[in-house]
mmCIF file of C-alpha atoms in Angstrom:
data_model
loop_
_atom_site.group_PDB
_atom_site.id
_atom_site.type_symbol
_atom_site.label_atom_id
_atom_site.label_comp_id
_atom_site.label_asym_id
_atom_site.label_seq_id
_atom_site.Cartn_x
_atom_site.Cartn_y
_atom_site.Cartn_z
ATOM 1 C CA UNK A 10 29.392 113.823 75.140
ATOM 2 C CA UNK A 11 29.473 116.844 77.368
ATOM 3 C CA UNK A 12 33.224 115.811 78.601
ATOM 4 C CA UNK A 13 34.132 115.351 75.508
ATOM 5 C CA UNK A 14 33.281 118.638 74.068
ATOM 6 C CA UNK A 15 35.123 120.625 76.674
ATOM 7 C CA UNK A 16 38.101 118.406 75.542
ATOM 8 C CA UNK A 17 38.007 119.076 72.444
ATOM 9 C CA UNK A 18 36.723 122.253 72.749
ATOM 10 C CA UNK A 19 34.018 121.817 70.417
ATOM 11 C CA UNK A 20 30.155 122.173 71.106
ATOM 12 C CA UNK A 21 28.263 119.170 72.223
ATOM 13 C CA UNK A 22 26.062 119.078 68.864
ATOM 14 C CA UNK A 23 29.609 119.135 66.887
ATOM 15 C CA UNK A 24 30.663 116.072 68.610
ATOM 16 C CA UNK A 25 27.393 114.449 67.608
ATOM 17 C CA UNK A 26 27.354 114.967 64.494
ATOM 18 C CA UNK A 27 30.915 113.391 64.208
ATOM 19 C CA UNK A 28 30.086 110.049 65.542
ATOM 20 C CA UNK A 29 27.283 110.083 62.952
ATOM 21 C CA UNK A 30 29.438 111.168 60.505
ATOM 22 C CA UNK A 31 32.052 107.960 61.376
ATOM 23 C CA UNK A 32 28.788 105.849 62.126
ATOM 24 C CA UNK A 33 27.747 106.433 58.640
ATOM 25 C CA UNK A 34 31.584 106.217 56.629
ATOM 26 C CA UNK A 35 31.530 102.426 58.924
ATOM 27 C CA UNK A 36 28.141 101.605 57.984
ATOM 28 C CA UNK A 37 26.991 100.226 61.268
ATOM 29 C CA UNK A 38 26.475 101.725 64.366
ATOM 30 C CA UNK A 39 29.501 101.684 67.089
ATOM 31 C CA UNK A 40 26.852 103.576 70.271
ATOM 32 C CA UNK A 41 23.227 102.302 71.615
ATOM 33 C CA UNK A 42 21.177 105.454 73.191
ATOM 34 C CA UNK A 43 19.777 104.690 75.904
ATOM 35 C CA UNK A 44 16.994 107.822 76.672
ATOM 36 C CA UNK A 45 19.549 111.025 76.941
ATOM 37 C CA UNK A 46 22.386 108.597 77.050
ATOM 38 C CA UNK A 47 24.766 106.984 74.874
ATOM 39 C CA UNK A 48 27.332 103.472 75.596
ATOM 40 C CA UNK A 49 29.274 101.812 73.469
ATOM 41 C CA UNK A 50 27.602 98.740 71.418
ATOM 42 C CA UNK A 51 29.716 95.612 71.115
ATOM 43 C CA UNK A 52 30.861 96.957 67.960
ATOM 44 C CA UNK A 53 32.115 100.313 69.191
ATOM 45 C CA UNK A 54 33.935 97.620 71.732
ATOM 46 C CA UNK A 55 35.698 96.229 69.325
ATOM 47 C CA UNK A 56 36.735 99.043 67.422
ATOM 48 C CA UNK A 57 38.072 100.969 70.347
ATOM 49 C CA UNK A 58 40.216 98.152 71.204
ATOM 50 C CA UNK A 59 41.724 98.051 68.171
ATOM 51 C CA UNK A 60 42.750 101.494 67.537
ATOM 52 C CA UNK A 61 43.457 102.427 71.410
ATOM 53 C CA UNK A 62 46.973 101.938 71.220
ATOM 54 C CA UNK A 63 47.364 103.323 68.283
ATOM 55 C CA UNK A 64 46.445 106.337 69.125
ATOM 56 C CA UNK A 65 48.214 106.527 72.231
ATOM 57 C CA UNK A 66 51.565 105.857 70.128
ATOM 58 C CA UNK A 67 50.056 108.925 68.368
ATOM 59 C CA UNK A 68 49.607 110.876 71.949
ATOM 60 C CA UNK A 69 53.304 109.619 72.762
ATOM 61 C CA UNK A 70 54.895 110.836 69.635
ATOM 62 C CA UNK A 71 53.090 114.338 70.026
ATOM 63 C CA UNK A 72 54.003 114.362 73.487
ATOM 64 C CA UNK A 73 57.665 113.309 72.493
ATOM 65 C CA UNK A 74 57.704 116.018 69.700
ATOM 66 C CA UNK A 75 56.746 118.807 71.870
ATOM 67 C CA UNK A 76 59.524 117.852 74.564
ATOM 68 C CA UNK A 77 62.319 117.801 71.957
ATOM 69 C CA UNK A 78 61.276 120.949 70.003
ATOM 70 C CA UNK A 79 62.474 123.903 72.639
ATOM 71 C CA UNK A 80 65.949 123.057 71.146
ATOM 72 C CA UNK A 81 68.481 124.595 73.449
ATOM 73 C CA UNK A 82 66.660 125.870 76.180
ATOM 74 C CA UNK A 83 64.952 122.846 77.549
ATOM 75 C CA UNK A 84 62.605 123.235 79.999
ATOM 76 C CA UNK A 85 61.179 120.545 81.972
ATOM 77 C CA UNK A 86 57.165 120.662 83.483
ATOM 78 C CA UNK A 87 56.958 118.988 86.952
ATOM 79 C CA UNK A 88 53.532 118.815 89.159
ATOM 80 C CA UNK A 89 54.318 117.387 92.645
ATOM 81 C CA UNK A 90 52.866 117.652 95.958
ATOM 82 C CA UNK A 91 53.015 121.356 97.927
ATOM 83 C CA UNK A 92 54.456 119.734 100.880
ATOM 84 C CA UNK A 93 56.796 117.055 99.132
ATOM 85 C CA UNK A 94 57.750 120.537 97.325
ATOM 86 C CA UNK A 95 58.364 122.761 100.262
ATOM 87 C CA UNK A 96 59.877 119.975 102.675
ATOM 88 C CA UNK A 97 62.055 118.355 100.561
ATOM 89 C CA UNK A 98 62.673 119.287 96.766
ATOM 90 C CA UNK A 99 62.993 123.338 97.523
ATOM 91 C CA UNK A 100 66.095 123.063 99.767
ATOM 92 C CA UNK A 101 67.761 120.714 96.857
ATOM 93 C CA UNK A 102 66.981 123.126 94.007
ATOM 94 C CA UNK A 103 70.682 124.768 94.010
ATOM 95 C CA UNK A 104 72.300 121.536 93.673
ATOM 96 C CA UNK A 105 69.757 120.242 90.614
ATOM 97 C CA UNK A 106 70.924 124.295 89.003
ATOM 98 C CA UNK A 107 74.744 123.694 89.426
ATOM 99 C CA UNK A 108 74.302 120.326 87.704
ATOM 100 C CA UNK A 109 72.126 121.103 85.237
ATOM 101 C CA UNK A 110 72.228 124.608 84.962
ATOM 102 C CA UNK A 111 71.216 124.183 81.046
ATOM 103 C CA UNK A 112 67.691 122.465 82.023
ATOM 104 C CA UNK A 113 64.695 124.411 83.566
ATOM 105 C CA UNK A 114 62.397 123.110 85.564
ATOM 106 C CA UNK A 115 58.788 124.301 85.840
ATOM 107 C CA UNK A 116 57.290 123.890 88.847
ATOM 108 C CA UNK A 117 53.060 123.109 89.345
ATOM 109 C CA UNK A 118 52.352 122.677 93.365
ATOM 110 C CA UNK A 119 48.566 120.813 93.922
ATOM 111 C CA UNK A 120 47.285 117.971 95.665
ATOM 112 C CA UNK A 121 44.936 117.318 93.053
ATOM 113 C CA UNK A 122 46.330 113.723 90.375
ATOM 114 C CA UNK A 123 46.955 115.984 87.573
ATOM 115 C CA UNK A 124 46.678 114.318 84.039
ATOM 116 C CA UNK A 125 50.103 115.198 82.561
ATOM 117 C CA UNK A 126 48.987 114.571 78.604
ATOM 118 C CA UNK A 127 46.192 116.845 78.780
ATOM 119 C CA UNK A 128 47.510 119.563 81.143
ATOM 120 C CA UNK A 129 50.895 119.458 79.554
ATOM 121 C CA UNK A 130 53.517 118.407 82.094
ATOM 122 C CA UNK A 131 56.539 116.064 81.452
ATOM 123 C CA UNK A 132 56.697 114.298 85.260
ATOM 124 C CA UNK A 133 54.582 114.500 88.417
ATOM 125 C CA UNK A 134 55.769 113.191 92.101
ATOM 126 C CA UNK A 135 53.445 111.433 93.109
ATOM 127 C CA UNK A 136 52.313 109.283 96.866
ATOM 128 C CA UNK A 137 50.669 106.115 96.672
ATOM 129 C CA UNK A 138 51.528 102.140 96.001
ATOM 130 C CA UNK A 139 52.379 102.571 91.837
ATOM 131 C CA UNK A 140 50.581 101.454 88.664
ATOM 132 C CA UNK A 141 49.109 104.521 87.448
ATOM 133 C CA UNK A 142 47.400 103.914 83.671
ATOM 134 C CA UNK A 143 49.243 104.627 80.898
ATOM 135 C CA UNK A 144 52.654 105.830 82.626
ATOM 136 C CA UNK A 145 55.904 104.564 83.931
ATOM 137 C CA UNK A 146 56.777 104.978 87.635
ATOM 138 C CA UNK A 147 59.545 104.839 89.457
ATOM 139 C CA UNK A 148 59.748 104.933 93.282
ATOM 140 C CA UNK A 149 61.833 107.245 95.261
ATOM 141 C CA UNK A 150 61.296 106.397 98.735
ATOM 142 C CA UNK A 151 59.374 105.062 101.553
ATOM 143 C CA UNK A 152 58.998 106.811 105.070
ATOM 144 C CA UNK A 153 57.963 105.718 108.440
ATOM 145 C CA UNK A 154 55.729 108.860 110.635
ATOM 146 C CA UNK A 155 57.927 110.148 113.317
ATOM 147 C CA UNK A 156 56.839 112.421 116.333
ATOM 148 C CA UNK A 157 58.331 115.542 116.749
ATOM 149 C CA UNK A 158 57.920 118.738 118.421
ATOM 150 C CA UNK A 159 59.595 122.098 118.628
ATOM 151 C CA UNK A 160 62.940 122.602 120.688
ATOM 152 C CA UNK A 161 60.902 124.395 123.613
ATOM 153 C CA UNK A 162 58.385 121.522 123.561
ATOM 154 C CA UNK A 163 61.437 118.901 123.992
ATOM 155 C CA UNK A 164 62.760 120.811 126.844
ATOM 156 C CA UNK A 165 59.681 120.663 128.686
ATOM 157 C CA UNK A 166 58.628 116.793 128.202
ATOM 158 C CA UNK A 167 62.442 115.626 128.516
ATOM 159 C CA UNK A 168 62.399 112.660 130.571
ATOM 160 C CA UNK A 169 58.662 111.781 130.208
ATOM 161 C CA UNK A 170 57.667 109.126 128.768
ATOM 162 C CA UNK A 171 55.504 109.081 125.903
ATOM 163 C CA UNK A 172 51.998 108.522 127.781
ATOM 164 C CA UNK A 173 52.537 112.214 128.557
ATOM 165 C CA UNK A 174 51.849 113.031 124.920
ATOM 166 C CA UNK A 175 48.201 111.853 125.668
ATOM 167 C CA UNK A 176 47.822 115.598 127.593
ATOM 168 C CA UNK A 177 49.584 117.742 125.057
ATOM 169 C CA UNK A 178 47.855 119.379 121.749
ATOM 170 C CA UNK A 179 48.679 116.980 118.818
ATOM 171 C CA UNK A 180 48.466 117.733 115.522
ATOM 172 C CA UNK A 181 47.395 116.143 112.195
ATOM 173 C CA UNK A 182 45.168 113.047 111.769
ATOM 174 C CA UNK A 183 43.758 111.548 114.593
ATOM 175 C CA UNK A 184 43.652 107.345 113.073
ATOM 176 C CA UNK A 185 47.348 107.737 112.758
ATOM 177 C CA UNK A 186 47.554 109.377 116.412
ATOM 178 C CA UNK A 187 45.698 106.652 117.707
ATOM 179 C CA UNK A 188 47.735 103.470 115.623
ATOM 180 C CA UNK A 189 51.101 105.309 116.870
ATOM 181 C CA UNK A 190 49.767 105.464 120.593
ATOM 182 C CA UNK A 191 48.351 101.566 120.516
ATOM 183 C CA UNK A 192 51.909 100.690 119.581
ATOM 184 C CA UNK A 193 53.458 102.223 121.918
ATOM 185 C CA UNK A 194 51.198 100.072 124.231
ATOM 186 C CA UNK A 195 48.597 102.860 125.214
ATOM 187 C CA UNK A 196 44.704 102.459 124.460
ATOM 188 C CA UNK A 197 43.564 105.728 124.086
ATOM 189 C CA UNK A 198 41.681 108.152 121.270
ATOM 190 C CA UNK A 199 43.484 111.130 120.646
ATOM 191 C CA UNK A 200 41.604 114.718 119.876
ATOM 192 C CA UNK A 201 44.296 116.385 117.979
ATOM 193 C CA UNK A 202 43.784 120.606 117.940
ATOM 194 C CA UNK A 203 43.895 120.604 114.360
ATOM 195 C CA UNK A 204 44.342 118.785 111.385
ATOM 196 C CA UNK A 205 45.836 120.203 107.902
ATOM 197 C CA UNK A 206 45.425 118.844 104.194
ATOM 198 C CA UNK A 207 49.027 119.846 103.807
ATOM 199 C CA UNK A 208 51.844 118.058 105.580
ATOM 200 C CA UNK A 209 54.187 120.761 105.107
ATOM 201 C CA UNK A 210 51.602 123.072 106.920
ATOM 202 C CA UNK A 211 51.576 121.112 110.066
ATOM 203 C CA UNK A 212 54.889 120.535 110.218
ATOM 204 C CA UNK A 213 55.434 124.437 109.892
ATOM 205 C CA UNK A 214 52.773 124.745 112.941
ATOM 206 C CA UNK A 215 54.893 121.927 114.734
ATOM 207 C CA UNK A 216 58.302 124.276 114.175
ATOM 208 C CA UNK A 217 56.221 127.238 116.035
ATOM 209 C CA UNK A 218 55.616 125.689 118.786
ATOM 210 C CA UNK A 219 51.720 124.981 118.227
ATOM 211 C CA UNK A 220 51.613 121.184 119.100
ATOM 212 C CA UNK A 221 53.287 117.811 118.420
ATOM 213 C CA UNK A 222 52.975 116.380 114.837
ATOM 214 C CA UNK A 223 53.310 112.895 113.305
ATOM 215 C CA UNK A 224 55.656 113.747 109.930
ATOM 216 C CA UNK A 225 57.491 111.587 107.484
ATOM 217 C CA UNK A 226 60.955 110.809 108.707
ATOM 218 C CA UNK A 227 62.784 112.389 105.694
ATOM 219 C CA UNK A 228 60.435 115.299 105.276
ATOM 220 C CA UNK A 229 61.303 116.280 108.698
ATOM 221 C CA UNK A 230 65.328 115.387 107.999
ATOM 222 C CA UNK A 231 66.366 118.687 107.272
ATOM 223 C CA UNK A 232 64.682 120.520 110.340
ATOM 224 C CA UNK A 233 65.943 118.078 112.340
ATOM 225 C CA UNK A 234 69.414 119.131 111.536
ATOM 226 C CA UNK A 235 68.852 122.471 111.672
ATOM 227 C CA UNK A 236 67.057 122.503 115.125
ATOM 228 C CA UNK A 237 63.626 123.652 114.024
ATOM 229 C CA UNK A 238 62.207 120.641 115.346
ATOM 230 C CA UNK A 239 63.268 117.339 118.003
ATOM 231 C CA UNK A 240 62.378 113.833 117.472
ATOM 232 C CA UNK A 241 60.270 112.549 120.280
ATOM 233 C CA UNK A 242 60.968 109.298 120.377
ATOM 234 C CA UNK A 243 62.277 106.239 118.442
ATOM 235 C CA UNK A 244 59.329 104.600 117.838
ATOM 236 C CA UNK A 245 58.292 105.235 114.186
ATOM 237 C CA UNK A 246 54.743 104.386 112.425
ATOM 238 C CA UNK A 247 54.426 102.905 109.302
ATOM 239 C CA UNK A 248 51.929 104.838 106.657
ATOM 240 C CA UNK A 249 48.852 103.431 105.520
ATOM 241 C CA UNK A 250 49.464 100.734 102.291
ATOM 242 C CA UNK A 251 47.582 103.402 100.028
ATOM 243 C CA UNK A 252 50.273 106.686 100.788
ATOM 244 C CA UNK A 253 53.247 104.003 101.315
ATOM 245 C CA UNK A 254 55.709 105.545 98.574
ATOM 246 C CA UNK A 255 56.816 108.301 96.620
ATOM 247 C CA UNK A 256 57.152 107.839 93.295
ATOM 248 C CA UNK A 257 58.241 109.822 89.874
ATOM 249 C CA UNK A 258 55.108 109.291 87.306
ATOM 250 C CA UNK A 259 56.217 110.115 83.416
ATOM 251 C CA UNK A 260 54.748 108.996 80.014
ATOM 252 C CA UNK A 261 57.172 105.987 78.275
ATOM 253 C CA UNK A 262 57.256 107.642 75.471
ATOM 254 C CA UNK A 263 59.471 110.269 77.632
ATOM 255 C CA UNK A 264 61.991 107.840 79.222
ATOM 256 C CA UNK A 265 65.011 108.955 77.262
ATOM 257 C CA UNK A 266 64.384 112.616 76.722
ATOM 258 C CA UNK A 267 67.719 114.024 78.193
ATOM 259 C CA UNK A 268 66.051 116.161 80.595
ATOM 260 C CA UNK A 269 64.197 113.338 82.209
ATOM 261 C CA UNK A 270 66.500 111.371 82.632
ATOM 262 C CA UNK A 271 68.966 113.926 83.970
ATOM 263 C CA UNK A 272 65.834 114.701 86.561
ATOM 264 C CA UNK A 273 65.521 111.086 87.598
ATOM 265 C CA UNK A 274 68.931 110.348 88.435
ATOM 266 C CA UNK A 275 69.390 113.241 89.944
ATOM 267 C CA UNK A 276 66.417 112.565 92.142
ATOM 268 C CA UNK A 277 67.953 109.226 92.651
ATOM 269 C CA UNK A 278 71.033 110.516 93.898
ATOM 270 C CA UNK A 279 69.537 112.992 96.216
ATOM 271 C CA UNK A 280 67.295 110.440 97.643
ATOM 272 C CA UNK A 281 70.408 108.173 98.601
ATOM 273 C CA UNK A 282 72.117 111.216 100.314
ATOM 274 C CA UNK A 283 69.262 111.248 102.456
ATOM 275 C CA UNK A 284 69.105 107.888 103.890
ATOM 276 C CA UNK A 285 72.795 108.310 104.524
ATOM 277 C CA UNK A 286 72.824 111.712 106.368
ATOM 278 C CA UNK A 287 69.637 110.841 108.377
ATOM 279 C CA UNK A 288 69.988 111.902 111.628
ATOM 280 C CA UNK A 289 70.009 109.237 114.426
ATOM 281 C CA UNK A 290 67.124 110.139 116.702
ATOM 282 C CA UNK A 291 68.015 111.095 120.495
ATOM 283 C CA UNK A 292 64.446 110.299 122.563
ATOM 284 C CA UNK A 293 63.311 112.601 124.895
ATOM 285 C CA UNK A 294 60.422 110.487 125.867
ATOM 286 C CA UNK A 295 60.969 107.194 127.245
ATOM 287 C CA UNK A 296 58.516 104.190 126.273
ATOM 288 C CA UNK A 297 55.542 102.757 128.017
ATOM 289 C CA UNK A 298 56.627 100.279 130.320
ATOM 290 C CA UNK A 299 55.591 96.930 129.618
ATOM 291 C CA UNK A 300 52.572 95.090 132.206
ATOM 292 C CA UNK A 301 54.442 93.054 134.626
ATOM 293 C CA UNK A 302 53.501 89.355 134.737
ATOM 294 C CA UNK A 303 51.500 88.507 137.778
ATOM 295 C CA UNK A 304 53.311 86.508 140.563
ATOM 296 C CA UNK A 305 52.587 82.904 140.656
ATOM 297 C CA UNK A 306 53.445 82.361 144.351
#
């Protein structure tokens, strides 16, 4: 009741008196209180399955209305990730404005899984494995965890191998530390110096020379190129099954709105200029060698 008030921004007795008001037009009850709570009686069941999609085409065709009526100056709402945004999508903005120099795009940075209906955005990238309720996705990419350092920190380990690393102030989460080091054949538990809720903040720390970070391969792409930071060493880590993928998150109803669809191919396209400009890694680490076998003479 509470939850639904602030939604509707109505007081809690208001909402009440509605359902009574619909309880008494039905002429049966569709909720069963239950001391200060209410739940749904088999009967409110079965009507909310039957009008549920209903109103979502409703929601849709709002949602589709207010995306078409800006006319000529269309602007498009995005909410995405503050380091996906930062890392990757900021340094491609120029490009998206000479192609589409007639489409805006509105840009909302949080970690938090926004709900784009009721806090009225178009798209969200999102990370995860797909099937969000209610919306169409479409994934981008996938991206192994590669260690990398700044250009004074490569100097200095060049040659080493990567059981060095074990003595040097790592950075980020120490699980994935630990996974990367077991298969590189070393069983250890790492103590990073820090860890960050933001990728795009320890990567920043990694470019000034603060420590060695695990970062996804193509959010690290572009510094890579331009010398901010060195890959380490070949040997890449897969992310857990939840974070796998990166994926663009948009309401059906929205699939063909021009500006969409102009931001999804785009994003397509950008994506596969990626994977063909990534930079081959050079290692500066070598690997762990591997146990001899014991002699049987």
């Amino acid at each position: 009741m509470r939850a639904t008030a602030l939604e509707m921004h109505l007081t809690h007795s208001a909402v009440s008196q509605q359902i009574g008001v619909l309880e008494e037009q039905l002429g049966f009850a569709l909720f069963e209180r239950r001391g200060r709570r209410i739940v749904l009686n088999e009967a409110g069941h079965a009507l909310l399955g039957s009008v549920e999609s209903a109103l979502a085409q409703l929601d849709a065709g709002v949602l589709m209305a207010a995306a078409t009526a800006v006319g000529s100056s269309q602007r498009l709402r995005l909410t995405v990730m503050p380091s996906f945004l930062q890392r990757w999508l900021l340094p491609r903005m120029q490009r998206w404005r000479e192609r589409h120099p007639d489409i805006a795009l509105e840009l909302h940075s949080s970690q938090q899984l926004m709900d784009l209906q009721r806090d009225g955005f178009h798209a969200a990238l999102r990370q995860g494995s797909g099937g969000w309720p209610g919306l169409s996705d479409e994934r981008l990419l996938d991206s192994p965890l590669v260690v990398v350092a700044s250009p004074g920190t490569a100097r200095r380990l060049q040659g080493g191998s990567i059981a060095a690393l074990a003595h040097e102030p790592l950075l980020g989460d120490a699980d994935l530390w630990d996974r990367w080091f077991s298969e590189g054949g070393l069983k250890l538990r790492s103590n990073p110096v820090a860890s960050f809720n933001d990728a795009g903040l320890m990567l920043q720390a990694a470019e000034q020379g603060l420590g060695i970070a695990l970062g996804r391969e193509f959010m690290v792409a572009d510094a890579l190129r331009d010398g901010l930071l060195v890959q380490l060493s070949e040997q890449r880590l897969a992310p857990d099954a939840a974070y796998a993928s990166y994926f663009l998150v948009y309401p059906p109803a929205l699939r063909d709105w021009k500006p969409l669809r102009a931001l999804r191919e785009w994003l397509h396209e950008e994506v596969c200029m990626l994977q063909k400009s990534m930079p081959a890694a050079t290692p500066v680490l070598t690997p762990v060698e591997p146990p001899k076998p014991a002699s049987t003479t």
